[in-house]
Short mmCIF file of C-alpha atoms in Angstrom, two decimals:
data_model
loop_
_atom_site.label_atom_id
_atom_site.label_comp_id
_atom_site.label_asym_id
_atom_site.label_seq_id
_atom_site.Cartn_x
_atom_site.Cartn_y
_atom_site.Cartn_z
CA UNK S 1 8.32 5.78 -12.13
CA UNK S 2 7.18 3.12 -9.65
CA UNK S 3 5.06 0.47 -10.97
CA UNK S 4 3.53 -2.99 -10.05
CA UNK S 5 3.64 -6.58 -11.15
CA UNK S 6 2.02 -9.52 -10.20
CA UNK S 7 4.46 -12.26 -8.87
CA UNK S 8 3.92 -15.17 -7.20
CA UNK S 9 0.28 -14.36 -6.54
CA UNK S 10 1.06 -10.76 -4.98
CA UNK S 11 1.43 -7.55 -6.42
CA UNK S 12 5.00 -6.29 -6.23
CA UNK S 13 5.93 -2.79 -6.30
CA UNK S 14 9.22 -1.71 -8.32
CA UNK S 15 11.15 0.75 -10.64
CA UNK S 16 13.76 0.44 -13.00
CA UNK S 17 17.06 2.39 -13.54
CA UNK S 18 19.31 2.39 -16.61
CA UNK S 19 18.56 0.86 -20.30
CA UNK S 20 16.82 -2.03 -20.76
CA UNK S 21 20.10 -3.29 -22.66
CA UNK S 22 22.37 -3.19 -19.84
CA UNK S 23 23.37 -5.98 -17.49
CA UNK S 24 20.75 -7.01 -15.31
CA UNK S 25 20.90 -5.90 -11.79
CA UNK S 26 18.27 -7.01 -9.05
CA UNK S 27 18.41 -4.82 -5.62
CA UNK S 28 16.71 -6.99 -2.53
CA UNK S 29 16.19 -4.56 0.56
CA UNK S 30 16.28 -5.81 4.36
CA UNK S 31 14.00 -6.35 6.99
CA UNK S 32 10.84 -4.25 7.10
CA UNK S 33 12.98 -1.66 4.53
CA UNK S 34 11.70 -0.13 1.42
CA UNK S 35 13.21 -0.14 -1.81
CA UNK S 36 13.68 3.30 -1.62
CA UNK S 37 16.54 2.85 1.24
CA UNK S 38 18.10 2.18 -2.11
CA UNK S 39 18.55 5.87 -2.78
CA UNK S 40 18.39 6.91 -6.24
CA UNK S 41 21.76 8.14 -6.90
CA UNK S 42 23.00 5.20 -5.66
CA UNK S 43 21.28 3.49 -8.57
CA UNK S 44 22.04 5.67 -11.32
CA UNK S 45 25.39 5.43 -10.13
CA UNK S 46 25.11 1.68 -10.74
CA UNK S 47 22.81 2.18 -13.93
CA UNK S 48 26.17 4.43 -15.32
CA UNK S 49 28.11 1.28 -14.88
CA UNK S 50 26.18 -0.38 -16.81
CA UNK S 51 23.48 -1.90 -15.49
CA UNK S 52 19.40 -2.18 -15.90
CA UNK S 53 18.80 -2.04 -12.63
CA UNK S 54 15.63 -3.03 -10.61
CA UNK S 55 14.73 -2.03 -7.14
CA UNK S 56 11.80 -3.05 -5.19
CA UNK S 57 9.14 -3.80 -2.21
CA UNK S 58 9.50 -7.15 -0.53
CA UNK S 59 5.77 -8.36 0.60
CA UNK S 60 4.31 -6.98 3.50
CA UNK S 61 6.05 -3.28 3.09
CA UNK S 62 6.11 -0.05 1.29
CA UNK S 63 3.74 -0.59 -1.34
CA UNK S 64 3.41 -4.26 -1.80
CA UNK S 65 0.88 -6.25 -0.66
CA UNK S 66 0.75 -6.70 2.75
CA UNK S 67 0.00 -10.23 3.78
CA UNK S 68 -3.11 -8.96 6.19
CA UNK S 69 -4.66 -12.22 5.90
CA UNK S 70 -1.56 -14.08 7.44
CA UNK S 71 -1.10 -13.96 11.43
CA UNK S 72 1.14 -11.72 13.48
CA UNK S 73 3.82 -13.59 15.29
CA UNK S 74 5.07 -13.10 18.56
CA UNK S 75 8.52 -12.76 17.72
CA UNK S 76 9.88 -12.63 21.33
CA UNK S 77 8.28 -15.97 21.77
CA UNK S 78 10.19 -17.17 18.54
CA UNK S 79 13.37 -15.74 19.51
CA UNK S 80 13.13 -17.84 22.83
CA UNK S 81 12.03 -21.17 20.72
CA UNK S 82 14.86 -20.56 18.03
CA UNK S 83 18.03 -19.63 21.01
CA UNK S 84 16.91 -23.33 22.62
CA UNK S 85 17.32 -25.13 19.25
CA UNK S 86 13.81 -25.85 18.16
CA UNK S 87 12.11 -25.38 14.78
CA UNK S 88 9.64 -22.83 14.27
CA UNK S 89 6.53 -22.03 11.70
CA UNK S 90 6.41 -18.86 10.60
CA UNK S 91 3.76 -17.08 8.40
CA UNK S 92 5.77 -17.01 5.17
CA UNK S 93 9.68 -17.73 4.29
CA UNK S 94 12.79 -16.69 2.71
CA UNK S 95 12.13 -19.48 0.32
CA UNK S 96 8.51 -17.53 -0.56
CA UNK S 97 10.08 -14.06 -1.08
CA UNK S 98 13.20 -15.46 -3.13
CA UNK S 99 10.10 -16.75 -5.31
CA UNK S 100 8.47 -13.17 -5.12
CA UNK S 101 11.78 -11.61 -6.40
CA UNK S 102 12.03 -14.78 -9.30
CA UNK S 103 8.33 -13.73 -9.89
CA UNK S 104 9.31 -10.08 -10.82
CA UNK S 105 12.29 -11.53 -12.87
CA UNK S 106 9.45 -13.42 -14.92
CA UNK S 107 7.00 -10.45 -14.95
CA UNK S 108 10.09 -8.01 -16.29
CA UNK S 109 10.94 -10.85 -19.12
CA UNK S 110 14.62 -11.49 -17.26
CA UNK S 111 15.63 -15.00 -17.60
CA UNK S 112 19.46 -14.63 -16.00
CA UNK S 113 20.36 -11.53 -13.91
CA UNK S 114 23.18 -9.92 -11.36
CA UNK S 115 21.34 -10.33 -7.82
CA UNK S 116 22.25 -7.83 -4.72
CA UNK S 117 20.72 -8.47 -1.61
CA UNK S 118 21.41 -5.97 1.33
CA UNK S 119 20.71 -7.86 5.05
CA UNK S 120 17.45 -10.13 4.97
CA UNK S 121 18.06 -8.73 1.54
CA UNK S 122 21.60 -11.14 0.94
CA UNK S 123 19.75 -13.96 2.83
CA UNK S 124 16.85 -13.97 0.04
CA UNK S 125 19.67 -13.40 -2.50
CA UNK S 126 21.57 -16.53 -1.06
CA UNK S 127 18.46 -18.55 -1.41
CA UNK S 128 17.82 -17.85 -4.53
CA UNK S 129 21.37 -18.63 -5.56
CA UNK S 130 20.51 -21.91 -3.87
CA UNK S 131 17.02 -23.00 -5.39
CA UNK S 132 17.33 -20.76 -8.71
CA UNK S 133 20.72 -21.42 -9.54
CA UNK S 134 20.02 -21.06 -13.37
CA UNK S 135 18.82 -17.68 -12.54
CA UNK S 136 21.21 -15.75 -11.29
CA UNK S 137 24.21 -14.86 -13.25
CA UNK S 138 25.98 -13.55 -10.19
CA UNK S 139 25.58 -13.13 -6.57
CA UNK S 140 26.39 -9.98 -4.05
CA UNK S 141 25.67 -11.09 -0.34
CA UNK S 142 25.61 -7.15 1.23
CA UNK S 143 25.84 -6.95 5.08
CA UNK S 144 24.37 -10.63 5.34
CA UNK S 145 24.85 -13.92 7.08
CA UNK S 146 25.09 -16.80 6.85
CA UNK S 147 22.17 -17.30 9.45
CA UNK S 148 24.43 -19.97 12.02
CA UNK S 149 23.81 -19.42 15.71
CA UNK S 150 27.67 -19.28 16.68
CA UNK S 151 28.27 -16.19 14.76
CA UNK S 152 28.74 -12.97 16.74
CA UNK S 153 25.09 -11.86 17.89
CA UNK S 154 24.46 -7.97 17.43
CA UNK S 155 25.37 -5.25 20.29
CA UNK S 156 23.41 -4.93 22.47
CA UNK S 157 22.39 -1.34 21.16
CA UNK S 158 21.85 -2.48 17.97
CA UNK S 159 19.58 -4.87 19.24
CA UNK S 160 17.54 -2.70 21.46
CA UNK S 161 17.24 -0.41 18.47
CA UNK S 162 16.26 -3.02 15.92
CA UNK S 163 13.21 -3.76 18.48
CA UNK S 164 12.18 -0.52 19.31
CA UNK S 165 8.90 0.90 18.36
CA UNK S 166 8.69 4.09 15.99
CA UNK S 167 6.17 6.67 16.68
CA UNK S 168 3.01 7.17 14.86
CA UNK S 169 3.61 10.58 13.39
CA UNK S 170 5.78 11.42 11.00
CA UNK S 171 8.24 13.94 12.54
CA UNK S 172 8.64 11.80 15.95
CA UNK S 173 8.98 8.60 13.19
CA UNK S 174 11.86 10.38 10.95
CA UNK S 175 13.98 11.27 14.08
CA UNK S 176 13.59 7.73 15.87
CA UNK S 177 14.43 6.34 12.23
CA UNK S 178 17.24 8.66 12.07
CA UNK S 179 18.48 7.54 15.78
CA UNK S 180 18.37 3.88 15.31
CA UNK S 181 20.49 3.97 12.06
CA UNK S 182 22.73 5.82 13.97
CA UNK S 183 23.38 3.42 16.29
CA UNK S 184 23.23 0.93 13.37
CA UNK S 185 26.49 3.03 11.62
CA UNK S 186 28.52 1.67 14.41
CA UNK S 187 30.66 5.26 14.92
CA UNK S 188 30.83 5.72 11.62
CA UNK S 189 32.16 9.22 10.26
CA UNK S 190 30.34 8.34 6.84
CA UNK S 191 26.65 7.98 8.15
CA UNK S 192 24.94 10.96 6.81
CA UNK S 193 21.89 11.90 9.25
CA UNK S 194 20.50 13.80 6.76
CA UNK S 195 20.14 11.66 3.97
CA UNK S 196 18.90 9.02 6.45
CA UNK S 197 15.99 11.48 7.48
CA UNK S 198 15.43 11.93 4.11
CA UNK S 199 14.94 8.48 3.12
CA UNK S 200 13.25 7.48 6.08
CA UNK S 201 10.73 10.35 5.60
CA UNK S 202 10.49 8.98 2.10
CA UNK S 203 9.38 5.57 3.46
CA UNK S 204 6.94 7.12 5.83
CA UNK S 205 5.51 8.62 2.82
CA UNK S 206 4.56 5.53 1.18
CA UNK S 207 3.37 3.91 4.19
CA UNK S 208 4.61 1.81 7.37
CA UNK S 209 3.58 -1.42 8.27
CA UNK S 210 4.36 -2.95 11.15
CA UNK S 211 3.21 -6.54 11.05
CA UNK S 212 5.22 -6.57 7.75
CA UNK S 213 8.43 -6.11 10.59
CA UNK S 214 6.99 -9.09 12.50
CA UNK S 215 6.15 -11.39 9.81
CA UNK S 216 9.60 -10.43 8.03
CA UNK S 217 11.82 -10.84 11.13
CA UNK S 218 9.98 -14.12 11.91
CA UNK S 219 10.68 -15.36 8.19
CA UNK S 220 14.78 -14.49 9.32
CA UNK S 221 13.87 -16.65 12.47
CA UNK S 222 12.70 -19.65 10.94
CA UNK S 223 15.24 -19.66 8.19
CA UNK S 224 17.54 -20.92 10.51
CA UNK S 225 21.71 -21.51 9.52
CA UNK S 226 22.41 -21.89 5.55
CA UNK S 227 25.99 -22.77 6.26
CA UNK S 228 25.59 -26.33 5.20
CA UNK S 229 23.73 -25.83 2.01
CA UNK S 230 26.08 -22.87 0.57
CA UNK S 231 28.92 -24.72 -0.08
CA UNK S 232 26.97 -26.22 -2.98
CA UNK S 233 26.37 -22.31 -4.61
CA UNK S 234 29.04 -22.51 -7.85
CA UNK S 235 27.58 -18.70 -8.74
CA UNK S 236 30.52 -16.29 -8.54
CA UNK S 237 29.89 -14.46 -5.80
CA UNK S 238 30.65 -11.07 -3.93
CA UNK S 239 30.60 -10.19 -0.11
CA UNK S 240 30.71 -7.04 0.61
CA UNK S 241 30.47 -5.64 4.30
CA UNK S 242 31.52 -2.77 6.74
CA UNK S 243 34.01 -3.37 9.55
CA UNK S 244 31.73 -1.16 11.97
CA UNK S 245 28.60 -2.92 11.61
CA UNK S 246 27.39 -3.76 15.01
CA UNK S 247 23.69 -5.13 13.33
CA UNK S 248 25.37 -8.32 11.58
CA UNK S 249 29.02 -8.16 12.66
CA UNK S 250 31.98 -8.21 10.02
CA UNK S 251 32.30 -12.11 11.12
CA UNK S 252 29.23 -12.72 9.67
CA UNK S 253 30.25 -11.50 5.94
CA UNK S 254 34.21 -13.29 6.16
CA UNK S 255 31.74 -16.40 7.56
CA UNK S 256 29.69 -15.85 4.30
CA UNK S 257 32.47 -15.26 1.81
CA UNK S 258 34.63 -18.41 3.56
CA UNK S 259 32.00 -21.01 3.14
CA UNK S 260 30.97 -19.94 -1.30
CA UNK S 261 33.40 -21.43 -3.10
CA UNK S 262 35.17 -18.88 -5.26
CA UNK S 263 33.74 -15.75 -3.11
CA UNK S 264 35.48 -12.73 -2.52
CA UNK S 265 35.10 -10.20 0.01
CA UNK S 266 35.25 -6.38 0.08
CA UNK S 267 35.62 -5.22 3.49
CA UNK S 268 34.66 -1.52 3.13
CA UNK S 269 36.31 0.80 6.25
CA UNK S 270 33.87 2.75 8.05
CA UNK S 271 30.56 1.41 6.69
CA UNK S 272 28.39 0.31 9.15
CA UNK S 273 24.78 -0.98 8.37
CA UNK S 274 22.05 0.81 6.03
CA UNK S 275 22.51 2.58 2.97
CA UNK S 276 23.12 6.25 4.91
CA UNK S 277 26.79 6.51 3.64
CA UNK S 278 27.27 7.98 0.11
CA UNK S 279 31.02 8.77 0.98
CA UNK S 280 30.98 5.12 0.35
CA UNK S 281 28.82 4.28 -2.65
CA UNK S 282 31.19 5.03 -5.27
CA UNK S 283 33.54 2.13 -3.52
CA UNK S 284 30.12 -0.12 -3.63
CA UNK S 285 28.99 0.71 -6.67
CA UNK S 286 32.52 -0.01 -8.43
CA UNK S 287 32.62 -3.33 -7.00
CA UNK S 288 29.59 -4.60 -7.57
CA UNK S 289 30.08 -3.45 -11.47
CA UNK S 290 33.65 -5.22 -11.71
CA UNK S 291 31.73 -7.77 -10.09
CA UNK S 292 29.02 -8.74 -12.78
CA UNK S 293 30.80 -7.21 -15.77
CA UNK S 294 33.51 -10.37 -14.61
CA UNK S 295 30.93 -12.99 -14.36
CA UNK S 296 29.27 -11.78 -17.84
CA UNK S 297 32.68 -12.43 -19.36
#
């Protein structure tokens, strides 16, 4: 059942998976992506392992509040500031939704837990790593970056998709949806087309917002590189990424894992980007478990 809390001065949407006595596990979604691209048996597959697991809506999408009272950027124009090496403002940060996802922690009674972050998703993770150290009791950087410039961009499909525009209804919305992660799967025999119409369908359901895209991928923008500041993380810590993903390339993951101290990497064949591929979750699943079952030892 899908409930709300009030965290850092916003209402944020979640539900739970798994007894209450089980090992903490926080899920952060990606960029303008529901928490229920974290599909269920994916969780209760990770609940079975052990966990209490929590999956939710970053700000501005699904059924969190939407920051309407914020500005829309132009994120074209940002994208042109941030290539030619110049700072940015943006309408909100990373830093403000790792302090959203703390915020939950607090409004759930969790004082330490396991943190998974899955694109934007591992960024926010690796900040809070960074500014909540005491917080987490582990880290899992999923299909992330570490944000520097010389790291492989995305194809230029991937790209083109990531930008596009969905249509308004919901049919013409579920088969564009279905389309771009597609492309986003790389060639991937695993992506399931189905399940991804299912789930997108599922987020159309709830509602789409599309300045929550803008202001999200702006946030990404401004965040800038985190290579010089991860070094300091001393959480253990857990990258695990595809070798087809043509959104944030493989380099970006081994760039991740190379720069934690301690990390380790699971590079999982055939898994490109999205959560569309449950020939692969029982792989993901088991390592994140032997993952945070290590680090509560």
């Amino acid at each position: 059942m899908m409930r709300k809390a009030s965290s850092n001065g916003i209402e944020i949407c979640y539900d739970t998976f798994g007894d209450r006595k089980g090992r903490p596990l926080i899920l952060i979604m990606g960029l303008a992506t529901q928490m229920v691209a974290w599909p269920e048996p994916f969780c209760r597959m990770l609940a079975a392992a052990g966990h209490f697991v929590v999956r939710f809506d970053n700000r501005d999408v699904g059924q969190s509040t939407r920051m309407e009272r914020l500005y829309v950027p132009d994120v074209e124009a940002l994208m042109a500031e941030t290539a030619a090496g110049r700072q940015v403002w943006v309408p909100y940060t990373l830093l403000d939704m790792a302090d959203d996802a703390v915020g939950l922690m607090d409004a759930l009674k969790i004082d330490q837990a396991h943190v998974s972050g899955l694109s934007m998703g591992g960024m926010i993770a690796q900040v809070m790593a960074l500014e909540y150290p005491g917080r987490l009791l582990s880290l899992t950087s999923i299909m992330s970056t570490t944000g520097e410039p010389d790291l492989p961009p995305s194809t230029p499909e991937a790209r083109e998709a990531l930008l596009s525009i969905p249509p308004a209804k919901r049919a013409g919305y579920v088969s564009h949806m279905a389309a771009i992660y597609r492309t986003f799967a790389g060639g991937s025999e695993f992506y399931d087309e189905k399940l991804q119409r299912e789930l997108s369908g599922k987020a159309f359901d709830r509602g789409i917002y599309a300045p929550g895209f803008l202001r999200q991928f702006a946030a990404i923008l401004g965040a800038g590189g985190r290579r010089h500041r991860l070094d300091q993380i001393r959480i253990p810590t857990l990258v695990i990424h595809g070798d087809c993903d043509p959104v944030v390339p493989l380099a970006h993951g081994q760039d991740t894992a190379a720069i934690i101290p301690g990390a380790r990497i699971e590079v999982i064949p055939g898994l490109g980007h999205g959560t569309a591929f449950p020939g692969l979750w029982e792989r993901m699943a088991a390592a994140i478990a032997d993952h945070t079952a290590a680090a509560s030892a």
